PDB file of C-alpha atoms and ligand atoms in Angstrom:
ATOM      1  CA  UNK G   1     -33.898 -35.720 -42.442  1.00 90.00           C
ATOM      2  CA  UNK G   2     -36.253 -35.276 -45.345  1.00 97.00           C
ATOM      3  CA  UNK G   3     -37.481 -31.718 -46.555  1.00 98.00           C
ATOM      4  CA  UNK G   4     -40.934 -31.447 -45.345  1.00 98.00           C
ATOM      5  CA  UNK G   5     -43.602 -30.247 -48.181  1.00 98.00           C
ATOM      6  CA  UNK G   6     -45.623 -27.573 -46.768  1.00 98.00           C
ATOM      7  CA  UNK G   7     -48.533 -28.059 -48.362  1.00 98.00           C
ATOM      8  CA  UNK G   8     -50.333 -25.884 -46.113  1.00 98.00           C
ATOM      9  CA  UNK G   9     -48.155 -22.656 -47.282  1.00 98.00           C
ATOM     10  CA  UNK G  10     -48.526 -23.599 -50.857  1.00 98.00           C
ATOM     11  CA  UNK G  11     -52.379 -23.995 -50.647  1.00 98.00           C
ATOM     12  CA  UNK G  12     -52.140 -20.553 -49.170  1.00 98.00           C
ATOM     13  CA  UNK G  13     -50.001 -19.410 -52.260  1.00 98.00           C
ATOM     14  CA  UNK G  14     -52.493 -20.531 -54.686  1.00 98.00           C
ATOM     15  CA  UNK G  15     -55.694 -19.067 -52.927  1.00 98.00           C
ATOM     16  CA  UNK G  16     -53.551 -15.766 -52.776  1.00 98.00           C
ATOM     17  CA  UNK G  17     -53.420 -16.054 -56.770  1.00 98.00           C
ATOM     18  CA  UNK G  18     -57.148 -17.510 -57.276  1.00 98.00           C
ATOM     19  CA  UNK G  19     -58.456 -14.157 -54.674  1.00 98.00           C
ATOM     20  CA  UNK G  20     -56.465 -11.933 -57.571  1.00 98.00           C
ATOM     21  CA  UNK G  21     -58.419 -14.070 -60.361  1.00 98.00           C
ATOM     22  CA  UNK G  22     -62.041 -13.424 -58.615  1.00 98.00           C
ATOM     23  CA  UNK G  23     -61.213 -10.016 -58.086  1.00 98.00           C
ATOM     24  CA  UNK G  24     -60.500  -9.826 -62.019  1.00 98.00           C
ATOM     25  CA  UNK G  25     -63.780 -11.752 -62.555  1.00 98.00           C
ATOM     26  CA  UNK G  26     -65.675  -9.236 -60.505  1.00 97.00           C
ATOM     27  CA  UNK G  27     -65.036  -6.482 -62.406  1.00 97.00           C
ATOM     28  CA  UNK G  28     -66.203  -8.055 -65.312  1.00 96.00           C
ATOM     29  CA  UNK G  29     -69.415  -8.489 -63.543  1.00 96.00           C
ATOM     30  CA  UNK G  30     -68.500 -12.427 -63.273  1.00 96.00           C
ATOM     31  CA  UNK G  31     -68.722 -14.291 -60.090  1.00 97.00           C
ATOM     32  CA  UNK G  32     -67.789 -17.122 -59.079  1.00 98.00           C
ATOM     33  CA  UNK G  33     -70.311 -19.423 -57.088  1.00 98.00           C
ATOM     34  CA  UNK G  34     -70.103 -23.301 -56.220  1.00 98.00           C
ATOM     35  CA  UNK G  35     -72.977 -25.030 -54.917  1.00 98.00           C
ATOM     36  CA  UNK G  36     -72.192 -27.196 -52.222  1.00 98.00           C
ATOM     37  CA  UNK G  37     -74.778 -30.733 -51.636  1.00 98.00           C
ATOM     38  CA  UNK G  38     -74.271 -32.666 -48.408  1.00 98.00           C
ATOM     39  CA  UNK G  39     -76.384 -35.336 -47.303  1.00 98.00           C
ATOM     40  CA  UNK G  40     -76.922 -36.417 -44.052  1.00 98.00           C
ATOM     41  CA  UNK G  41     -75.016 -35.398 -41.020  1.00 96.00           C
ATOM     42  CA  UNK G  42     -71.800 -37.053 -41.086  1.00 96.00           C
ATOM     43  CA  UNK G  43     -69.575 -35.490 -38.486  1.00 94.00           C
ATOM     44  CA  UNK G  44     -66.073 -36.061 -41.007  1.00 93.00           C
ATOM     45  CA  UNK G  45     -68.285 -34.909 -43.886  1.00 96.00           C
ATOM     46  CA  UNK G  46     -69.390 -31.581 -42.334  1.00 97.00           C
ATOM     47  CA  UNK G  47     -66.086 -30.514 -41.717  1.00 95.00           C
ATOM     48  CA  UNK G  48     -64.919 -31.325 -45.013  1.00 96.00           C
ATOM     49  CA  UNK G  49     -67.813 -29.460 -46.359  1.00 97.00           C
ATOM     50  CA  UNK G  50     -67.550 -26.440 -44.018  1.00 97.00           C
ATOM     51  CA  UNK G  51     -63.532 -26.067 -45.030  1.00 97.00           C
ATOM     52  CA  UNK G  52     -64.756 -25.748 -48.470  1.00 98.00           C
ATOM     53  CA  UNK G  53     -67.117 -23.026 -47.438  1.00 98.00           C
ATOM     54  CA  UNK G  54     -64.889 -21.464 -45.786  1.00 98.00           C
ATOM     55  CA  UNK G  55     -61.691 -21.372 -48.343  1.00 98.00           C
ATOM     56  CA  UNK G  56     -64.570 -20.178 -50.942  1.00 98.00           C
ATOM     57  CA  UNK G  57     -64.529 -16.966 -48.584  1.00 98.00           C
ATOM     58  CA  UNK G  58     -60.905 -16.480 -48.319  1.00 98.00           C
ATOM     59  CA  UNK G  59     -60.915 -16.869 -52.105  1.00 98.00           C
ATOM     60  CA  UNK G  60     -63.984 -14.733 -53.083  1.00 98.00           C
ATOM     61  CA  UNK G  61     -66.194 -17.563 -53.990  1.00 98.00           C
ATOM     62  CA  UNK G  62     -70.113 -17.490 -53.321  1.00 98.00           C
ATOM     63  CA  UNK G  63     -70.844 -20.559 -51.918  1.00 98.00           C
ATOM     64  CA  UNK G  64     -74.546 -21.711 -51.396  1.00 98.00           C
ATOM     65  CA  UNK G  65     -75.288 -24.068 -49.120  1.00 98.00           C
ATOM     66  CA  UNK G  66     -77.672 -27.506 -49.598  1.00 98.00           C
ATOM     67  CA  UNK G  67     -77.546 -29.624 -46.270  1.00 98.00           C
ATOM     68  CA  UNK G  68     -80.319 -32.036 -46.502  1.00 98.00           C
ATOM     69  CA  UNK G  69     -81.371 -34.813 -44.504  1.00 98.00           C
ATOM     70  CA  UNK G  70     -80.052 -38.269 -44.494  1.00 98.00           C
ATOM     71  CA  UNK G  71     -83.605 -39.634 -45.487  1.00 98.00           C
ATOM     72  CA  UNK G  72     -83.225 -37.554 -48.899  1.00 98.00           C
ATOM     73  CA  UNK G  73     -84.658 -39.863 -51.262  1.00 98.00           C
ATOM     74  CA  UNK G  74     -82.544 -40.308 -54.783  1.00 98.00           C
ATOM     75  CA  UNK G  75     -84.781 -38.781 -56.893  1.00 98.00           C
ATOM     76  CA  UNK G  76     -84.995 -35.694 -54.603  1.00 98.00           C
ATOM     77  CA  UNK G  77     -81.228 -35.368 -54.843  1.00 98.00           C
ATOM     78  CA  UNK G  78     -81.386 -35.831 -58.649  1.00 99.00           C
ATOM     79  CA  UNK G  79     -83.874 -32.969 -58.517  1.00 98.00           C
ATOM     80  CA  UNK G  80     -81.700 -30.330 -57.146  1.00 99.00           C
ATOM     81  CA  UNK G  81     -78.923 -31.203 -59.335  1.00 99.00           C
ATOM     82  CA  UNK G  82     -81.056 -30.592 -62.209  1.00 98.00           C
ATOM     83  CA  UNK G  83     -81.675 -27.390 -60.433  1.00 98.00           C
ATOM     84  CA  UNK G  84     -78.206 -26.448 -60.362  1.00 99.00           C
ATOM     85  CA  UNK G  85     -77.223 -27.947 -64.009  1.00 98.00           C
ATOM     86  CA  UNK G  86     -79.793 -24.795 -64.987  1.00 98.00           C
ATOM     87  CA  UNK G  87     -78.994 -22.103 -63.001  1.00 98.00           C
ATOM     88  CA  UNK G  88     -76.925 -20.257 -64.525  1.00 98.00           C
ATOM     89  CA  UNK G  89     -75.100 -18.096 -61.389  1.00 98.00           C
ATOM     90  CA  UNK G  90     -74.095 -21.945 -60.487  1.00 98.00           C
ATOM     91  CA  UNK G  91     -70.536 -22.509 -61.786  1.00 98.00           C
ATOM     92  CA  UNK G  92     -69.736 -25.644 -60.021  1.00 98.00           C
ATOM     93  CA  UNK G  93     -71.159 -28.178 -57.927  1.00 98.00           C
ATOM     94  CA  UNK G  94     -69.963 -30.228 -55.469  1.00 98.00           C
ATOM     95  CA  UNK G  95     -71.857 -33.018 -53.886  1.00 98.00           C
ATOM     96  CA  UNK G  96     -70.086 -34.356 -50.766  1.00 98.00           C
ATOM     97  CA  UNK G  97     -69.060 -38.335 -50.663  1.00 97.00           C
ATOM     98  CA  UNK G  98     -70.013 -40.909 -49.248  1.00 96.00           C
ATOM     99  CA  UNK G  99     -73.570 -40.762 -49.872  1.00 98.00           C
ATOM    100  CA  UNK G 100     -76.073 -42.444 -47.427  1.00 98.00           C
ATOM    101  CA  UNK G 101     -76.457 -46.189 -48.826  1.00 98.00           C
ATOM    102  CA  UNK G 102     -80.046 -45.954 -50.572  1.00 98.00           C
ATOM    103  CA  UNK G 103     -78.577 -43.498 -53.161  1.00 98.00           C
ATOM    104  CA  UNK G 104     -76.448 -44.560 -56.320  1.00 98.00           C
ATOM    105  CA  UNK G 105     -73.237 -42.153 -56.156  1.00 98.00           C
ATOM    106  CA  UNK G 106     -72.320 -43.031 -59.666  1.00 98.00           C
ATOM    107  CA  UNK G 107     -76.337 -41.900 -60.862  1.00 98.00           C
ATOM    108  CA  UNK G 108     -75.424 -38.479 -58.789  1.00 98.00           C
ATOM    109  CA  UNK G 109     -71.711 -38.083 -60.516  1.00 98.00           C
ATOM    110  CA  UNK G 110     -73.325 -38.433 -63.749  1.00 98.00           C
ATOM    111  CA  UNK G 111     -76.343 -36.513 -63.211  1.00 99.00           C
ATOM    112  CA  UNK G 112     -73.545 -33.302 -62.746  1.00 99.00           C
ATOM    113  CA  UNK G 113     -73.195 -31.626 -65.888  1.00 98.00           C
ATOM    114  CA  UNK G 114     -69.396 -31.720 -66.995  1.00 98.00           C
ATOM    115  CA  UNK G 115     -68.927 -28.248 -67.632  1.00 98.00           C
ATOM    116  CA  UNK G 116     -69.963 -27.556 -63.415  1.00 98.00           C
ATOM    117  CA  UNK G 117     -67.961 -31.047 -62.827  1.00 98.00           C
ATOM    118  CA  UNK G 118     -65.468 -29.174 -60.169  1.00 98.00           C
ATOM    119  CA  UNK G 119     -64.889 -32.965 -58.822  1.00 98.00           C
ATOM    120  CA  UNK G 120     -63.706 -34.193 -61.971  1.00 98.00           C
ATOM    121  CA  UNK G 121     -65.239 -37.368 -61.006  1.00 98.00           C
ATOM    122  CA  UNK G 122     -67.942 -37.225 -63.968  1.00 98.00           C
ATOM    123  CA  UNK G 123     -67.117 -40.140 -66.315  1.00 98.00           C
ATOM    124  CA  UNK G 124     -66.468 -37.083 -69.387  1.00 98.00           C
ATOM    125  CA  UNK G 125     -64.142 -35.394 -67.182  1.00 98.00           C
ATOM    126  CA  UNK G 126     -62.178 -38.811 -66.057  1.00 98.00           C
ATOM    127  CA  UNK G 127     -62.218 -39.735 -70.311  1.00 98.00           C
ATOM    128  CA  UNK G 128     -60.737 -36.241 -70.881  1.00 98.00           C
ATOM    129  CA  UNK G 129     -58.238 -36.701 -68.558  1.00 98.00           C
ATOM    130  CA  UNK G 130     -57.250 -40.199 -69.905  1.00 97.00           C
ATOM    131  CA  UNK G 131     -57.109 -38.916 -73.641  1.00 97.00           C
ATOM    132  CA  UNK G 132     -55.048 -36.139 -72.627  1.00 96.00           C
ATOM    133  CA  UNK G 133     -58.204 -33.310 -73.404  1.00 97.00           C
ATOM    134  CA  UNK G 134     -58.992 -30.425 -71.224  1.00 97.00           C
ATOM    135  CA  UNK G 135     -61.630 -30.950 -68.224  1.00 98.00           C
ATOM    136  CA  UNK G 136     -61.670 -30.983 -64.410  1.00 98.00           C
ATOM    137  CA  UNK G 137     -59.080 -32.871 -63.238  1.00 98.00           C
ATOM    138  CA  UNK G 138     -60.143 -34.449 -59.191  1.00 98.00           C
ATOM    139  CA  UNK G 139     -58.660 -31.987 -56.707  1.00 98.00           C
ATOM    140  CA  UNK G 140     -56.608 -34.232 -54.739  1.00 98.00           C
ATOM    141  CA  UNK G 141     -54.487 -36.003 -57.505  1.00 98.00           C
ATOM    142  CA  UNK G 142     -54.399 -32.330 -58.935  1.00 98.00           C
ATOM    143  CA  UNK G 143     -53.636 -30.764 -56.055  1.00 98.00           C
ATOM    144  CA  UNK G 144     -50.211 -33.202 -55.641  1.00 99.00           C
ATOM    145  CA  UNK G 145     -49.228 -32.384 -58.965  1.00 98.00           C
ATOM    146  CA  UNK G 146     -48.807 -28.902 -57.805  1.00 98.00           C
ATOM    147  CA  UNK G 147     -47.280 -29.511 -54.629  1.00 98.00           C
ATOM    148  CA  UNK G 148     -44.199 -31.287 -56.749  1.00 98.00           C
ATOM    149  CA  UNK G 149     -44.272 -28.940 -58.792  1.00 98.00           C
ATOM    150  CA  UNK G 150     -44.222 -26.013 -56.495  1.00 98.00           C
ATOM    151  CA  UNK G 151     -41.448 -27.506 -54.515  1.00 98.00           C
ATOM    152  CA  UNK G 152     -38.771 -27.682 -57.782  1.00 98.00           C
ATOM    153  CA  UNK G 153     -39.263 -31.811 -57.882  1.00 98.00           C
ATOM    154  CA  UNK G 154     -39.191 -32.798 -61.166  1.00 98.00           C
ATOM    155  CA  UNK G 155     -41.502 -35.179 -62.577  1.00 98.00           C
ATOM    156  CA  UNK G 156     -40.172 -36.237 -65.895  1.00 98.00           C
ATOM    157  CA  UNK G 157     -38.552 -39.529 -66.263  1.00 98.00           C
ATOM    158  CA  UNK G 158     -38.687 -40.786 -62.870  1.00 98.00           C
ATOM    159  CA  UNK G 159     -40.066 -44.235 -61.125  1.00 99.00           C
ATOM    160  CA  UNK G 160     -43.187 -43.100 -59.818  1.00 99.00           C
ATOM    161  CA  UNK G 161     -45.239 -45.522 -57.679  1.00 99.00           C
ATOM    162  CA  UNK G 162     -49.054 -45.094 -56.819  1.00 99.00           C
ATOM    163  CA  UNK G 163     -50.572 -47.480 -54.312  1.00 98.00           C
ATOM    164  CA  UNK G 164     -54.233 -47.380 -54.492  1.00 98.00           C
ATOM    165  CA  UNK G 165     -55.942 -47.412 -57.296  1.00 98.00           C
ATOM    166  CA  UNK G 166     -59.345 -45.633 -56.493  1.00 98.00           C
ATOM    167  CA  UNK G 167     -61.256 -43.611 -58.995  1.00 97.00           C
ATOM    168  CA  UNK G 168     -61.002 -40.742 -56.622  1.00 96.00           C
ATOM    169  CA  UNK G 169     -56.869 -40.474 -56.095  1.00 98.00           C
ATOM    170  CA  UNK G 170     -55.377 -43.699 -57.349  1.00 98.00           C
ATOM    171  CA  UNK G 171     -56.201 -44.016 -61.154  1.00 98.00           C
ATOM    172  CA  UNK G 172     -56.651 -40.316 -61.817  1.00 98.00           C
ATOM    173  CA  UNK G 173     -52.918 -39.256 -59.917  1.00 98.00           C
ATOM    174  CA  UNK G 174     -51.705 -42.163 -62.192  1.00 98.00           C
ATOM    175  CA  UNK G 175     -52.886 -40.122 -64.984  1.00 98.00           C
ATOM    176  CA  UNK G 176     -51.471 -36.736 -64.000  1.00 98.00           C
ATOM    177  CA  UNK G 177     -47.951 -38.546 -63.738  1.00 98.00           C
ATOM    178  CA  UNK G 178     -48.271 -40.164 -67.343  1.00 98.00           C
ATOM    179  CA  UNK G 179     -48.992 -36.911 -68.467  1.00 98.00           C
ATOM    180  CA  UNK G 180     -46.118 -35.493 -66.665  1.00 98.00           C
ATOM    181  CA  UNK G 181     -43.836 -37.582 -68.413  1.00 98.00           C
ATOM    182  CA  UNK G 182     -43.347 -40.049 -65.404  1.00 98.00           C
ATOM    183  CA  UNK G 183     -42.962 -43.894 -65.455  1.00 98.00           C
ATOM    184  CA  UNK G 184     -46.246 -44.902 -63.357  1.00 98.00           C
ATOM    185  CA  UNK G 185     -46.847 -48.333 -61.924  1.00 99.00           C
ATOM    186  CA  UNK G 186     -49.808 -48.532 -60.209  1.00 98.00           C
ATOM    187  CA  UNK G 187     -50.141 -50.901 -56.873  1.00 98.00           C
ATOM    188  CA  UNK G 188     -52.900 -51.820 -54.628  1.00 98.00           C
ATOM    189  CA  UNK G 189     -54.047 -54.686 -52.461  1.00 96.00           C
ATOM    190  CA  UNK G 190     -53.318 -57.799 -54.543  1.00 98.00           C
ATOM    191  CA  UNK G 191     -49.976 -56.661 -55.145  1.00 98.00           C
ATOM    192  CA  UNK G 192     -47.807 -59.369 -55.199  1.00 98.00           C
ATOM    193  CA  UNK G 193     -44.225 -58.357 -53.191  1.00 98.00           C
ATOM    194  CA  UNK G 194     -45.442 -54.450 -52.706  1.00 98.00           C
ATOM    195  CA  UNK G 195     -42.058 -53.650 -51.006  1.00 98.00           C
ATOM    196  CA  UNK G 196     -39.913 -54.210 -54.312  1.00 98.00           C
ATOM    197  CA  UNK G 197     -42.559 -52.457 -55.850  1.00 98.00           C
ATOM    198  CA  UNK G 198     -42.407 -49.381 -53.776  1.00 98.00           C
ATOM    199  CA  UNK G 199     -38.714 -49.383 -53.265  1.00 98.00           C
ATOM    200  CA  UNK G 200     -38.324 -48.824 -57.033  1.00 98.00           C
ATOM    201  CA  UNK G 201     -40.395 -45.155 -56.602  1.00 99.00           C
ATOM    202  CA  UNK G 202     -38.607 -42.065 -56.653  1.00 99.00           C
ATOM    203  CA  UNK G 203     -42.143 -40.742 -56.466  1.00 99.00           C
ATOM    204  CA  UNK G 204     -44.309 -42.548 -53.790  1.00 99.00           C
ATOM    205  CA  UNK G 205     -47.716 -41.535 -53.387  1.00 99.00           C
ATOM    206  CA  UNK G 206     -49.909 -43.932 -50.635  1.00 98.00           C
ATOM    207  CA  UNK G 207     -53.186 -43.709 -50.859  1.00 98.00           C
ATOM    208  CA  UNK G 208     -53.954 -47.184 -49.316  1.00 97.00           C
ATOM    209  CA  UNK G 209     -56.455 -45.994 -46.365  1.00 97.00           C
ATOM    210  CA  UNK G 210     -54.075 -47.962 -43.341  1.00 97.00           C
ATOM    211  CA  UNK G 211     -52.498 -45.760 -40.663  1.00 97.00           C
ATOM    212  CA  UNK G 212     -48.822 -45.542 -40.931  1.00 97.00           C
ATOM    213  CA  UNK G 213     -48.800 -48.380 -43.415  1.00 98.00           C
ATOM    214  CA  UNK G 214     -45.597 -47.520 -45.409  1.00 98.00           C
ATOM    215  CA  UNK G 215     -42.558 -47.677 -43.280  1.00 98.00           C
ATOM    216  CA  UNK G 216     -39.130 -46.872 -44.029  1.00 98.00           C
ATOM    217  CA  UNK G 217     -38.719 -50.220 -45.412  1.00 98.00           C
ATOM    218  CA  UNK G 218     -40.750 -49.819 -48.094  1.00 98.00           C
ATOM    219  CA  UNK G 219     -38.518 -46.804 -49.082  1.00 98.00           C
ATOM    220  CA  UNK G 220     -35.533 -46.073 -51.316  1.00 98.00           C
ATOM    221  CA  UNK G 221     -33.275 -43.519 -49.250  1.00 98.00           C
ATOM    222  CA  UNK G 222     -33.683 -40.220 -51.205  1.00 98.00           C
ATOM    223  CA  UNK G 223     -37.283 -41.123 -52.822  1.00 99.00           C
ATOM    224  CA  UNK G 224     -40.221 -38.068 -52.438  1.00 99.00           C
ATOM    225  CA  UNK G 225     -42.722 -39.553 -50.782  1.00 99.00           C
ATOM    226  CA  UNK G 226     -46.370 -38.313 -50.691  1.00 99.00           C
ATOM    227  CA  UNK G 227     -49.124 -39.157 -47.871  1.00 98.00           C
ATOM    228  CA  UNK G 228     -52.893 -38.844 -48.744  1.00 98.00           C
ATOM    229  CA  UNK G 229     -54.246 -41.023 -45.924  1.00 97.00           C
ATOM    230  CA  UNK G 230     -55.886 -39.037 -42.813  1.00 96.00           C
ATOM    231  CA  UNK G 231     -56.801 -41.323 -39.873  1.00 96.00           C
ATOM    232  CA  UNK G 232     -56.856 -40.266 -36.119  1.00 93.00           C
ATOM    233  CA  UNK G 233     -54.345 -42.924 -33.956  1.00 89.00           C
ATOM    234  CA  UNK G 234     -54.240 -44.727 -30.821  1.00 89.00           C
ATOM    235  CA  UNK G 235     -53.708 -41.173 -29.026  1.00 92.00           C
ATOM    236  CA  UNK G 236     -56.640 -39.437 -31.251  1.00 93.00           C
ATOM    237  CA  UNK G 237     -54.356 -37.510 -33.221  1.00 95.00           C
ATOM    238  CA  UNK G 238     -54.496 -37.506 -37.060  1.00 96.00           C
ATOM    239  CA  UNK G 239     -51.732 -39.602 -39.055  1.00 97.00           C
ATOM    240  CA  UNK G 240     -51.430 -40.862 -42.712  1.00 98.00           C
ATOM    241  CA  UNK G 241     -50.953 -43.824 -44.509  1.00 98.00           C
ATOM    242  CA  UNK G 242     -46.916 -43.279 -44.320  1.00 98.00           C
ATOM    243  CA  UNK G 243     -45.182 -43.797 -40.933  1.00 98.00           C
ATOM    244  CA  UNK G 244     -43.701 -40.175 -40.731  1.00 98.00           C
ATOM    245  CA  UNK G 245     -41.024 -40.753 -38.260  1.00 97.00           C
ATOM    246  CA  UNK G 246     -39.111 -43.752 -39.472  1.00 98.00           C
ATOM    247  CA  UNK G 247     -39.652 -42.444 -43.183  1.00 98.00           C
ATOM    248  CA  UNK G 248     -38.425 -38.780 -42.490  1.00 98.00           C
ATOM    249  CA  UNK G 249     -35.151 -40.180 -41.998  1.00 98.00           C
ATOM    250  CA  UNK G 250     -35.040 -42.026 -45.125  1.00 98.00           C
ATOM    251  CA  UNK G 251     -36.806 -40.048 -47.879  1.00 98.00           C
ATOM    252  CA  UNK G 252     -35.549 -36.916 -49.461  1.00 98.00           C
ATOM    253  CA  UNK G 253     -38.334 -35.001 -49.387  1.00 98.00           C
ATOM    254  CA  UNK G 254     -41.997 -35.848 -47.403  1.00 98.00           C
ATOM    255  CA  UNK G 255     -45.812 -34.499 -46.916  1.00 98.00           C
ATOM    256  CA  UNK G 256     -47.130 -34.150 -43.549  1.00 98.00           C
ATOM    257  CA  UNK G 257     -50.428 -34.953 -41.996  1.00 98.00           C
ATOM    258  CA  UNK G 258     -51.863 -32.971 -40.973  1.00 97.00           C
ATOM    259  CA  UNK G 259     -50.976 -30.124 -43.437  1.00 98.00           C
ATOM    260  CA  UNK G 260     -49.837 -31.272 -46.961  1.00 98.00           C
ATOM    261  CA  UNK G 261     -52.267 -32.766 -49.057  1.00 98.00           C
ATOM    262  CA  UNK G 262     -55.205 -32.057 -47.128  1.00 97.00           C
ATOM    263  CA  UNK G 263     -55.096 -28.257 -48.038  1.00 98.00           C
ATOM    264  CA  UNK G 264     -53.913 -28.253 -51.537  1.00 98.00           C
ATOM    265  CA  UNK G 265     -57.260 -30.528 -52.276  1.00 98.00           C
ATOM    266  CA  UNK G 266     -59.347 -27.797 -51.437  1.00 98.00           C
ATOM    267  CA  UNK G 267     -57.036 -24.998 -53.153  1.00 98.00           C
ATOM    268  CA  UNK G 268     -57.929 -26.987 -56.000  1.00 98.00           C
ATOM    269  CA  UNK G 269     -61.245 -27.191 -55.846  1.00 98.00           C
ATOM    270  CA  UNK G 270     -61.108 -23.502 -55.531  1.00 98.00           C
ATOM    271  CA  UNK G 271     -58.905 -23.429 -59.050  1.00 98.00           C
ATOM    272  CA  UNK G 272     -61.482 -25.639 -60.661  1.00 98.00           C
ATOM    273  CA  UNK G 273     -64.435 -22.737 -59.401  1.00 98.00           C
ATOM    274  CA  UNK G 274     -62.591 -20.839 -61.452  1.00 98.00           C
ATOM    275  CA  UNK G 275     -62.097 -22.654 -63.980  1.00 98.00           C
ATOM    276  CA  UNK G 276     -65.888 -23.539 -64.428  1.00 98.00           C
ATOM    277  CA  UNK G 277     -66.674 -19.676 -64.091  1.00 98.00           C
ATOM    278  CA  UNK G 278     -64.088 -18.375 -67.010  1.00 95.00           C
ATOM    279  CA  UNK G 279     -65.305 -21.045 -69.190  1.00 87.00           C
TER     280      UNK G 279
HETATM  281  N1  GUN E 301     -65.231 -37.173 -50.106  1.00 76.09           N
HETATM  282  C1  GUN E 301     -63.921 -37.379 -49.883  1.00 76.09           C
HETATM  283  N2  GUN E 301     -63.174 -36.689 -50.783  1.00 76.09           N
HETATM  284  C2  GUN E 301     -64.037 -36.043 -51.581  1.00 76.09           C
HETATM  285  C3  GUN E 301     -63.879 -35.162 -52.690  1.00 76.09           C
HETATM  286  O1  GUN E 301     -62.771 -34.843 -53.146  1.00 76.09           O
HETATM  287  N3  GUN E 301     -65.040 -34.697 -53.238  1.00 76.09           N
HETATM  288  C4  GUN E 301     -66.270 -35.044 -52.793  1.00 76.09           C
HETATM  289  N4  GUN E 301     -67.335 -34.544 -53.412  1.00 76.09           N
HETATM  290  N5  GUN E 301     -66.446 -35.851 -51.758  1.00 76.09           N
HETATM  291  C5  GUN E 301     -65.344 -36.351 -51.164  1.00 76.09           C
END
């Protein structure tokens, strides 16, 4: 049976540390505020958004609020942003994603100035990341990074497979492994023979968006395996991309879903807050 990765108790470890930072930030007269953009109404969305809000509390982190309507033209959204670039209490800003379909996502990434990029999804921050310079680094990949690290598994040397290669998780946790000193192969759709692929990893991360795709055959026994998916099953109740059950038995150590990844994104979000604001 695999060790299970708390991520929930190590996301609560590093808001613990990042409450201490505000505090220290405070006293310097420096707070720490992230401006928070979603558009439209969508249910998953808004409680994405509001447990950002709320870990911005338990941290010490103003958040202010922008919840505008679906019909929000492009150039209205563009506005605000420009807003926010300027203001100069703003430290970071996050606009929530997906987007309703009239606006460009990639016009809104860009339009965020790098040094408030908290995403890390502007295309500085992602260059940065690539050339091995100093920006925002996305939260989720981030956030993984951490969890590894947290938990003593070393990171330097070994086989470590991504599947997925989105711009959000996939290409940027490749990244963070290359710079780790890993051996990355990155897999995705078209991947010819995925099982020998994965069954290389001694790292797996999926990030393929199918429930319970990764079963304990595409495992080698005593790999670390690492589930960003969320999805809701059959039954309603949330699952990842990895089939927990048959893999549990098989890897050496495992995230959960609910409760591993999910949590550590937003501790890092919180990290990059404070980031933005120390800069
Ligand atoms: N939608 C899903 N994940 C994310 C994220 O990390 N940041 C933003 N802004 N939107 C998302």
């Amino acid at each position: 049976m695999a060790m299970l990765i708390d991520g929930k108790a190590i996301s609560a470890q590093i808001k613990e540390e990042l409450k201490k930072e505000t505090a220290l930030l405070a006293e310097e007269g420096r707070h720490v505020c992230l401006a928070v953009v979603q558009v439209g109404g969508d249910p998953a969305s808004s409680i994405y958004v509001g447990n950002k809000k709320k870990a911005c509390d338990q941290v010490g982190i103003e958040s202010l609020s922008y919840e505008l309507e679906e019909q929000t033209s492009e150039a209205e959204l563009l506005s605000l942003i420009d807003r926010l670039n300027r203001d100069d209490k703003v430290n970071g800003i996050l606009v929530q994603l997906p987007l309703p379909g009239h606006i460009n996502e990639d016009a809104v990434i860009r339009a965020i100035h790098p040094d408030k990029d908290v995403d890390g999804f502007h295309p500085e921050s992602v260059g940065r990341l690539c050339i091995g310079e100093k920006g925002f680094v996305p939260c989720t990949p981030a956030g993984i990074i951490q969890m590894l690290k947290r938990s003593g598994i070393e990171i330097e040397g070994k086989e470590c497979v991504v599947v997925g290669r989105s711009n959000i998780v996939g290409k940027p946790m490749a990244m963070l492994l290359l710079r780790e000193n890993g051996t990355v192969t990155v897999a995705h759709s078209r991947t010819k023979q995925l099982r020998e692929v994965t069954k290389r990893a001694d790292i797996l991360v999926a990030a393929v968006g199918k429930p319970k795709f990764i079963t304990a055959e595409y495992i080698k026994e005593g790999a670390v395996v690492v589930d960003v998916g969320i999805h809701r099953n059959e039954n309603n109740k949330l699952c990842g991309d990895v089939d927990f059950d048959g893999v549990k038995e098989k890897a050496a150590a495992i995230t959960p879903v609910p409760g591993g990844v999910g949590p550590m994104t937003i501790a890092m979000l919180m990290s990059n807050c404070v980031e933005a604001a120390r800069k």
